[in-house]
JSON list of C-alpha atoms in Angstrom, two decimals:
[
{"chain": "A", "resi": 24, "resn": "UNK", "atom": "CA", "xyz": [-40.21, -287.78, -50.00]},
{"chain": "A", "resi": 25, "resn": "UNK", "atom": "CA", "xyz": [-40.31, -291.82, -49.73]},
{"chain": "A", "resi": 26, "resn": "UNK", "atom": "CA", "xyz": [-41.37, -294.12, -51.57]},
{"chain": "A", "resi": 27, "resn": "UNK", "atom": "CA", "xyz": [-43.82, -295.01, -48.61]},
{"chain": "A", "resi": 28, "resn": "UNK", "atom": "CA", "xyz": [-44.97, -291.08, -48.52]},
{"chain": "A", "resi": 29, "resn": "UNK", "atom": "CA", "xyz": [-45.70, -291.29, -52.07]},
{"chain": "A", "resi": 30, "resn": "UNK", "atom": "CA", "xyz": [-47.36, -294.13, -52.58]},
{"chain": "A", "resi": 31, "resn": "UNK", "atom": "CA", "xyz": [-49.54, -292.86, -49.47]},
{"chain": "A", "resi": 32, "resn": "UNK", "atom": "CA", "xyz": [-50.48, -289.82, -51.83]},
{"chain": "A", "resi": 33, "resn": "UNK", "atom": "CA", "xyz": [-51.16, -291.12, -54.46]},
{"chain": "A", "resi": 34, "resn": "UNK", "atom": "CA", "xyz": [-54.60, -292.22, -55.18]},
{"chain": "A", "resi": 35, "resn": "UNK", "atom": "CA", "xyz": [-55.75, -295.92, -55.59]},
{"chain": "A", "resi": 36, "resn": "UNK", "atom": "CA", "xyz": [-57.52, -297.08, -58.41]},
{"chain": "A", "resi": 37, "resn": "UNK", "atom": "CA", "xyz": [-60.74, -299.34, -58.01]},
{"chain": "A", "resi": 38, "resn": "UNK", "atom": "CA", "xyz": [-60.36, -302.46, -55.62]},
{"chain": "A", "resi": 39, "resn": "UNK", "atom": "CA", "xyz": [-62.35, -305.33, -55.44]},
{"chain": "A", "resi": 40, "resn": "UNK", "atom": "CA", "xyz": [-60.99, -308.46, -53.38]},
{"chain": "A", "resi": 41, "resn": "UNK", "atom": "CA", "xyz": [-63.07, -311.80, -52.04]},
{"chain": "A", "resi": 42, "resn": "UNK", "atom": "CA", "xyz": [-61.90, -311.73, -47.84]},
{"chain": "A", "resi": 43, "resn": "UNK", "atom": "CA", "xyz": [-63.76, -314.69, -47.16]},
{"chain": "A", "resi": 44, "resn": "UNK", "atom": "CA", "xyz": [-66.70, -316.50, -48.50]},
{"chain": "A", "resi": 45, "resn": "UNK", "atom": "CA", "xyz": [-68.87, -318.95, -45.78]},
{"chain": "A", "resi": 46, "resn": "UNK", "atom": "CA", "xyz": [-72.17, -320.26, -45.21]},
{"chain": "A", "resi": 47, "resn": "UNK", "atom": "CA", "xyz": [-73.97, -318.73, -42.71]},
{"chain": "A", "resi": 48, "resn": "UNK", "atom": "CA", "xyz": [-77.46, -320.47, -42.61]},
{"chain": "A", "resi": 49, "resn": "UNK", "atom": "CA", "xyz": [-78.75, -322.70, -44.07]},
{"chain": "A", "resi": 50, "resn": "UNK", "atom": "CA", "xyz": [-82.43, -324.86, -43.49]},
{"chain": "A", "resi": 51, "resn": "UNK", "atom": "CA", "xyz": [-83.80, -327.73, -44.78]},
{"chain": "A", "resi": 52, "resn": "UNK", "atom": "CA", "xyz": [-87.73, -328.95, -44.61]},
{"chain": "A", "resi": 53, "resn": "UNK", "atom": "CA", "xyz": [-89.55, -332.29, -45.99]},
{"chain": "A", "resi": 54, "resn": "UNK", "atom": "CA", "xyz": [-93.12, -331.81, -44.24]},
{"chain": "A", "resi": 55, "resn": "UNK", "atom": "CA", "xyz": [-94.65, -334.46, -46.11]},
{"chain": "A", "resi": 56, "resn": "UNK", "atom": "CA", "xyz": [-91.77, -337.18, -46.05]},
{"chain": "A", "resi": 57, "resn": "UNK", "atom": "CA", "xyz": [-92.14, -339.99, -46.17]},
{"chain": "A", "resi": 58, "resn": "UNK", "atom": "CA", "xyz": [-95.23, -339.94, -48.53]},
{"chain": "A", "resi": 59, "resn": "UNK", "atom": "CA", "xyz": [-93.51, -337.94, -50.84]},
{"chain": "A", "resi": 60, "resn": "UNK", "atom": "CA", "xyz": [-91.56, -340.42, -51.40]},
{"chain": "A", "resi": 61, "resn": "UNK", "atom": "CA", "xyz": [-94.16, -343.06, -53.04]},
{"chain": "A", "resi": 62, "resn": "UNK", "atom": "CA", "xyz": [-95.18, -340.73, -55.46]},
{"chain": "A", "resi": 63, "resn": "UNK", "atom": "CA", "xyz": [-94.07, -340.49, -58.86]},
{"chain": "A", "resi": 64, "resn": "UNK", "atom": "CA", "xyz": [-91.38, -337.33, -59.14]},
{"chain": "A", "resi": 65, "resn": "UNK", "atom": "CA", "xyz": [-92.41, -334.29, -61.47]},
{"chain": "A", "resi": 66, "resn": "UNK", "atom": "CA", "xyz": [-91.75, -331.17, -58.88]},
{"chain": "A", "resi": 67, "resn": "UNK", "atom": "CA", "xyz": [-92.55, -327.64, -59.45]},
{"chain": "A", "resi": 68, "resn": "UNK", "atom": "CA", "xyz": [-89.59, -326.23, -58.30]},
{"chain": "A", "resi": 69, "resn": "UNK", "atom": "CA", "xyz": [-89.73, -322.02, -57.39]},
{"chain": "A", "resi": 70, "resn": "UNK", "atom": "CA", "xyz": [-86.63, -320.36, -56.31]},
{"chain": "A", "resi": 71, "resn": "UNK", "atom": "CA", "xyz": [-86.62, -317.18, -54.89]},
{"chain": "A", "resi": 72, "resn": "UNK", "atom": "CA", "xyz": [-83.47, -314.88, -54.14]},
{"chain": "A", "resi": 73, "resn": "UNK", "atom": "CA", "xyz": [-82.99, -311.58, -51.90]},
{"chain": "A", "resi": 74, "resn": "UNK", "atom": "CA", "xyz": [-79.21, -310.03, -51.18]},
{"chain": "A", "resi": 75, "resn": "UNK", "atom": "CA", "xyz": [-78.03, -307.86, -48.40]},
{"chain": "A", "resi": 76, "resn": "UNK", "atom": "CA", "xyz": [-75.45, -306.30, -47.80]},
{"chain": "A", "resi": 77, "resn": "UNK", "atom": "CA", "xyz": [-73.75, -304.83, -44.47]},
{"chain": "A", "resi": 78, "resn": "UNK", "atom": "CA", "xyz": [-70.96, -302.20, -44.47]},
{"chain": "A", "resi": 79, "resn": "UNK", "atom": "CA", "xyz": [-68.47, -303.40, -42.07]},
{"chain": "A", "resi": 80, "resn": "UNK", "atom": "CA", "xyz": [-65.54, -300.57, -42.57]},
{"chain": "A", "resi": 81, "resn": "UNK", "atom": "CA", "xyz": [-65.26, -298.02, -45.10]},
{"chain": "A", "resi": 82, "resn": "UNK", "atom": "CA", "xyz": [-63.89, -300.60, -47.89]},
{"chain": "A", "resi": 83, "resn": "UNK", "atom": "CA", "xyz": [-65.42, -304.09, -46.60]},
{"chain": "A", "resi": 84, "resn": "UNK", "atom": "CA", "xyz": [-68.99, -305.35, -46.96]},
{"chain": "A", "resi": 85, "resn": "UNK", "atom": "CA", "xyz": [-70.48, -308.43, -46.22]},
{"chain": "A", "resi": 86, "resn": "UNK", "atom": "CA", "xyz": [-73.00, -309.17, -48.67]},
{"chain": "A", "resi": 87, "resn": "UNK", "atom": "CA", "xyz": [-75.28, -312.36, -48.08]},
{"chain": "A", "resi": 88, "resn": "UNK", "atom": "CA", "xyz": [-77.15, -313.91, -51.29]},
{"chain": "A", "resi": 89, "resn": "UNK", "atom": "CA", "xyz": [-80.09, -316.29, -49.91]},
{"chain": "A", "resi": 90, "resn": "UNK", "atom": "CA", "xyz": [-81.64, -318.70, -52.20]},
{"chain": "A", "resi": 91, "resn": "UNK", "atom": "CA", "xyz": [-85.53, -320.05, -50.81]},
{"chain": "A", "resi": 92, "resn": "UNK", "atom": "CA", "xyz": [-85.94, -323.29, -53.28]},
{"chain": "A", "resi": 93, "resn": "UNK", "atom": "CA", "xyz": [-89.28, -325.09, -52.81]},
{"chain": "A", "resi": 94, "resn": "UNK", "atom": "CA", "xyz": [-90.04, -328.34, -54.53]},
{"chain": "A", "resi": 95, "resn": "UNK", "atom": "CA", "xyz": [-94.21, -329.29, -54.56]},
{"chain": "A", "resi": 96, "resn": "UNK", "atom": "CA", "xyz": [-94.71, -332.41, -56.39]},
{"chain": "A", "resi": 97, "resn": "UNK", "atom": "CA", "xyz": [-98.50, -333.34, -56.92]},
{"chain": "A", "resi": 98, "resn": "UNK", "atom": "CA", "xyz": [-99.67, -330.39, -54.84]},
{"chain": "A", "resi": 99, "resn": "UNK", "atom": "CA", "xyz": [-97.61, -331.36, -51.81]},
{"chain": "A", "resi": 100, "resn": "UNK", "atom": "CA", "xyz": [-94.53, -329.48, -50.76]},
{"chain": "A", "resi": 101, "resn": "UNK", "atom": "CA", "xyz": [-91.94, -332.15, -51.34]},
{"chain": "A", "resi": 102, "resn": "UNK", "atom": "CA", "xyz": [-89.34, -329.59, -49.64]},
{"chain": "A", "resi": 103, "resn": "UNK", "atom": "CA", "xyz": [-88.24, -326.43, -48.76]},
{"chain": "A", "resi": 104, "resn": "UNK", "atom": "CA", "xyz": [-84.59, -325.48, -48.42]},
{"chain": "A", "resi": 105, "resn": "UNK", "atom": "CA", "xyz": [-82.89, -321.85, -47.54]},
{"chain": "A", "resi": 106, "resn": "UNK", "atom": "CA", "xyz": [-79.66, -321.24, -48.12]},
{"chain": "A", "resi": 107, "resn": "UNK", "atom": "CA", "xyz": [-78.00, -318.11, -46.68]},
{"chain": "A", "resi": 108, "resn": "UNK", "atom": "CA", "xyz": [-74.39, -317.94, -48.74]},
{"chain": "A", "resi": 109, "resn": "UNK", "atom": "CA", "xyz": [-72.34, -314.83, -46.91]},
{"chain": "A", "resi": 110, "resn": "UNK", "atom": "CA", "xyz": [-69.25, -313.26, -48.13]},
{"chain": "A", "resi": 111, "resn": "UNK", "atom": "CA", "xyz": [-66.67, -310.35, -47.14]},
{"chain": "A", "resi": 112, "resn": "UNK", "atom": "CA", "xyz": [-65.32, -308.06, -49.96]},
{"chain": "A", "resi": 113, "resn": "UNK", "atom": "CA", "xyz": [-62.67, -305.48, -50.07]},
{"chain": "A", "resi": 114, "resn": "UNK", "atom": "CA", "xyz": [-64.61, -302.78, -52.02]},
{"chain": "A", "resi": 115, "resn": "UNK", "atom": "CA", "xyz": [-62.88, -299.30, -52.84]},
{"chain": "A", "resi": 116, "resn": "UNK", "atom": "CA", "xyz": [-61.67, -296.89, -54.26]},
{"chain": "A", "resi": 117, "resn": "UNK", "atom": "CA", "xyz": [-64.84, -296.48, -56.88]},
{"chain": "A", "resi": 118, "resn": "UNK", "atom": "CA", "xyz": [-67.95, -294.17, -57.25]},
{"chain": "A", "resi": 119, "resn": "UNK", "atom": "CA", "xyz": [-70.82, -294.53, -55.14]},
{"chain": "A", "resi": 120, "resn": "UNK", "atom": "CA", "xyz": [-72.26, -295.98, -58.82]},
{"chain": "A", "resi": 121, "resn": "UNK", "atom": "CA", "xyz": [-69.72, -298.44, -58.82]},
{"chain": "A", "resi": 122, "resn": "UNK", "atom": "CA", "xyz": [-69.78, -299.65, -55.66]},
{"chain": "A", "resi": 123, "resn": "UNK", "atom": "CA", "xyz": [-73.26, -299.99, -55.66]},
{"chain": "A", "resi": 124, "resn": "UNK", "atom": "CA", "xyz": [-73.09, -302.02, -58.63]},
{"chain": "A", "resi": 125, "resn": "UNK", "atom": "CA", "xyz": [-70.23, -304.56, -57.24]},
{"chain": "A", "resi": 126, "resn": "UNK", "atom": "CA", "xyz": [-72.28, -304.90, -54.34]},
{"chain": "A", "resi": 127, "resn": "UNK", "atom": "CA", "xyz": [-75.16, -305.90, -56.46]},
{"chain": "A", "resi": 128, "resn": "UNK", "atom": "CA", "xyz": [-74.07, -307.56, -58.78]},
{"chain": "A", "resi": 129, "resn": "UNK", "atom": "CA", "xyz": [-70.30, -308.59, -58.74]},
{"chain": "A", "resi": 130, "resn": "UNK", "atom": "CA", "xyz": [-70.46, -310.17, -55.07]},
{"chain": "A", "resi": 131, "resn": "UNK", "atom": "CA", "xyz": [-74.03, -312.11, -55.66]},
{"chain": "A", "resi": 132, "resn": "UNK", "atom": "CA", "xyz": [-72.26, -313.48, -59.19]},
{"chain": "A", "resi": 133, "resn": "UNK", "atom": "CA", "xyz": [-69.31, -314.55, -56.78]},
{"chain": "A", "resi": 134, "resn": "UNK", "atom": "CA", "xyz": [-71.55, -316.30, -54.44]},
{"chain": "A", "resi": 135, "resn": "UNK", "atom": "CA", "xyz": [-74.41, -318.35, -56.07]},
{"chain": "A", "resi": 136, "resn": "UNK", "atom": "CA", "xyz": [-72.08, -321.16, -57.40]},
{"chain": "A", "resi": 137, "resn": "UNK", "atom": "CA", "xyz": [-71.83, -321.93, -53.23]},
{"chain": "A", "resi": 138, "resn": "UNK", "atom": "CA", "xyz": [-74.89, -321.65, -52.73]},
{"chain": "A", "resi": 139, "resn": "UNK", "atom": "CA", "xyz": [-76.41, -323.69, -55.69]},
{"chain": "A", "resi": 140, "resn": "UNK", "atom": "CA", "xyz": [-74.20, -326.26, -54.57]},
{"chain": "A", "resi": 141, "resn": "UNK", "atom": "CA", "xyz": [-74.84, -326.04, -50.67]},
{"chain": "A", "resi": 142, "resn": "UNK", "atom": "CA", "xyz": [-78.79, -325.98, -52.10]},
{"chain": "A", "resi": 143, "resn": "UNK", "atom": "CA", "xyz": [-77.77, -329.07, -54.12]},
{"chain": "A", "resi": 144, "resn": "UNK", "atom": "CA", "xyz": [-76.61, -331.00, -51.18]},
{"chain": "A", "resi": 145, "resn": "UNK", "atom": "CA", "xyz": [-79.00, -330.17, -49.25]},
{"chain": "A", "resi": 146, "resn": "UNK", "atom": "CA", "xyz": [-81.35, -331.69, -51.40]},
{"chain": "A", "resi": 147, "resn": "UNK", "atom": "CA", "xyz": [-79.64, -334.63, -52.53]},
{"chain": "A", "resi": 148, "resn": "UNK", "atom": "CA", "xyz": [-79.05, -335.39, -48.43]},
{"chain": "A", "resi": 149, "resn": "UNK", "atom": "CA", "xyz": [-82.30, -335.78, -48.45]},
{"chain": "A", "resi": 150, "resn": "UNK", "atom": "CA", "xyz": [-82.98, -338.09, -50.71]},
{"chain": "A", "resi": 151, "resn": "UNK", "atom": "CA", "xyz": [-84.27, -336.51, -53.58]},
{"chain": "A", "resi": 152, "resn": "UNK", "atom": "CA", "xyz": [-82.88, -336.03, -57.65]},
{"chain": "A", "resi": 153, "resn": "UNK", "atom": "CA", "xyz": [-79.75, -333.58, -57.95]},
{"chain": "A", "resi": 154, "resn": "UNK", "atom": "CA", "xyz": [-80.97, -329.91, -58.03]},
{"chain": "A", "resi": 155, "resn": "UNK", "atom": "CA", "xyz": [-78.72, -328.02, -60.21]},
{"chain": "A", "resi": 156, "resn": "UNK", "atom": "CA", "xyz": [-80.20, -324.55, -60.21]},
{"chain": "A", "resi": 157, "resn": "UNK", "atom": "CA", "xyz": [-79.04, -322.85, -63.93]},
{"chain": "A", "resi": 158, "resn": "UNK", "atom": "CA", "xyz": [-77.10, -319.82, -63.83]},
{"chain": "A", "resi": 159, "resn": "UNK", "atom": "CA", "xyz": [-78.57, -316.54, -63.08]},
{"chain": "A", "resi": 160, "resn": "UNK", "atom": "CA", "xyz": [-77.69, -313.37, -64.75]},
{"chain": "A", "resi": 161, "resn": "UNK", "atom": "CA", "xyz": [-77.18, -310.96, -62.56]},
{"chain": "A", "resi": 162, "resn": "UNK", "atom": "CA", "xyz": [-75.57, -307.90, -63.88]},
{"chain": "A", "resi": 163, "resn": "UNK", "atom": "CA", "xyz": [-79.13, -307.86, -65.78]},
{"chain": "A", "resi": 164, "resn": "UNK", "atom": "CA", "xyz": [-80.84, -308.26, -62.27]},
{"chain": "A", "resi": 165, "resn": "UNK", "atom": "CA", "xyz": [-78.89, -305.06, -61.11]},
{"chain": "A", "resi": 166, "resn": "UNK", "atom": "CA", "xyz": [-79.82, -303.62, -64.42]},
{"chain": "A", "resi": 167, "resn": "UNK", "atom": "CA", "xyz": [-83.61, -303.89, -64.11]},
{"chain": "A", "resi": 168, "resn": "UNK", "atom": "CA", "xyz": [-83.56, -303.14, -60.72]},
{"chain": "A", "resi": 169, "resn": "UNK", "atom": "CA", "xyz": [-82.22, -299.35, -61.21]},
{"chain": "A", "resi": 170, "resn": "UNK", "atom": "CA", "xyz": [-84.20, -299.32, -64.58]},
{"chain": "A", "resi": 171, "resn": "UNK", "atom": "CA", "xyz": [-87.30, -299.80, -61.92]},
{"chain": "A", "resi": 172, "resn": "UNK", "atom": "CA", "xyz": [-85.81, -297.29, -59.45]},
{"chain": "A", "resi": 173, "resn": "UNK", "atom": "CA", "xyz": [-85.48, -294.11, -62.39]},
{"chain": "A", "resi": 174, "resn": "UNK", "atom": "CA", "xyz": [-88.74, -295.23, -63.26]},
{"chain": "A", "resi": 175, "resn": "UNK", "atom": "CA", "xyz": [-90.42, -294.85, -60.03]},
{"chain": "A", "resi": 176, "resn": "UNK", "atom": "CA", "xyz": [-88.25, -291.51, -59.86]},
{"chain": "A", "resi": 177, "resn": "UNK", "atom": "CA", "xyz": [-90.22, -289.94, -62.61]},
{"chain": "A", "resi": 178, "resn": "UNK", "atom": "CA", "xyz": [-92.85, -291.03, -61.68]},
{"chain": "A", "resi": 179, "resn": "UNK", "atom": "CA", "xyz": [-95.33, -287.66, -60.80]},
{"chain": "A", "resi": 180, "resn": "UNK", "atom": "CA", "xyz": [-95.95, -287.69, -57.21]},
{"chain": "A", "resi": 181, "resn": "UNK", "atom": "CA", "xyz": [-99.98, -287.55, -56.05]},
{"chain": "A", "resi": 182, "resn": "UNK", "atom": "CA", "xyz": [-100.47, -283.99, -54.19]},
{"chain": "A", "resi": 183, "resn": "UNK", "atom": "CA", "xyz": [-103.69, -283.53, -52.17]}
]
């Protein structure tokens, strides 16, 4: 047998690889510009995050983190900004478990540094303070997500 045939059979431990990493859409809004300028800044900033993920073969996903960031400052939305941060990832050769957990996890941890700082200059570009987002956890994310999902599991189901 060669080495080629061998290596074929053999099996292949767990892969995980970054193909590509790109922004795919991103939006920008200042409704109330330029009032919002002449007002004295203290913004209440939300952010609010979603991931999906798309199978493209059996070992590559794309999985795209978005980021929604709105700024109000004095009741007024001082702007809204979307950020849709998209990656490909080699992802194989692990249990369903596994794989879910890279996907949700692992690939969103790999892509909110670009899109804090595609969320950053969007904001800056439009003339308002730096907008570092902090770090988000989230492995613990994942975590309480599938605590949430057992939960609703055992949860007894109504019968009429």
């Amino acid at each position: 047998m060669s080495e080629n045939e061998q290596a074929a059979q053999q099996p292949k431990g767990p892969q995980f690889a970054v193909q590509r990493l790109y922004l795919k859409d991103s939006s920008l809004e200042t409704p109330n510009s330029p009032q919002v300028f002449t007002k004295q800044w203290k913004p209440e900033v939300n952010l609010e995050m979603n991931t999906a993920t798309n199978q493209l073969s059996e070992e590559h996903f794309e999985v795209v983190l978005t980021l929604t960031v709105t700024a109000k400052n004095d009741g007024d939305t001082a702007f809204l900004v979307e950020v849709h941060q998209g990656g490909i990832f080699l992802v194989g050769g692990m249990s369903d478990q596994d794989k879910a957990h890279a996907l949700g996890a692992f690939c969103p941890n790999v892509l909110f540094p670009y899109a804090r700082e595609a969320v950053d200059n969007l904001v800056t570009k439009a003339s308002f303070p730096p907008l570092m987002l902090a770090p988000v956890n989230f492995d613990a994310l994942y975590a309480q997500k599938m605590q949430r999902a057992a939960a609703e599991q055992n949860q007894p189901t109504e019968t009429h």
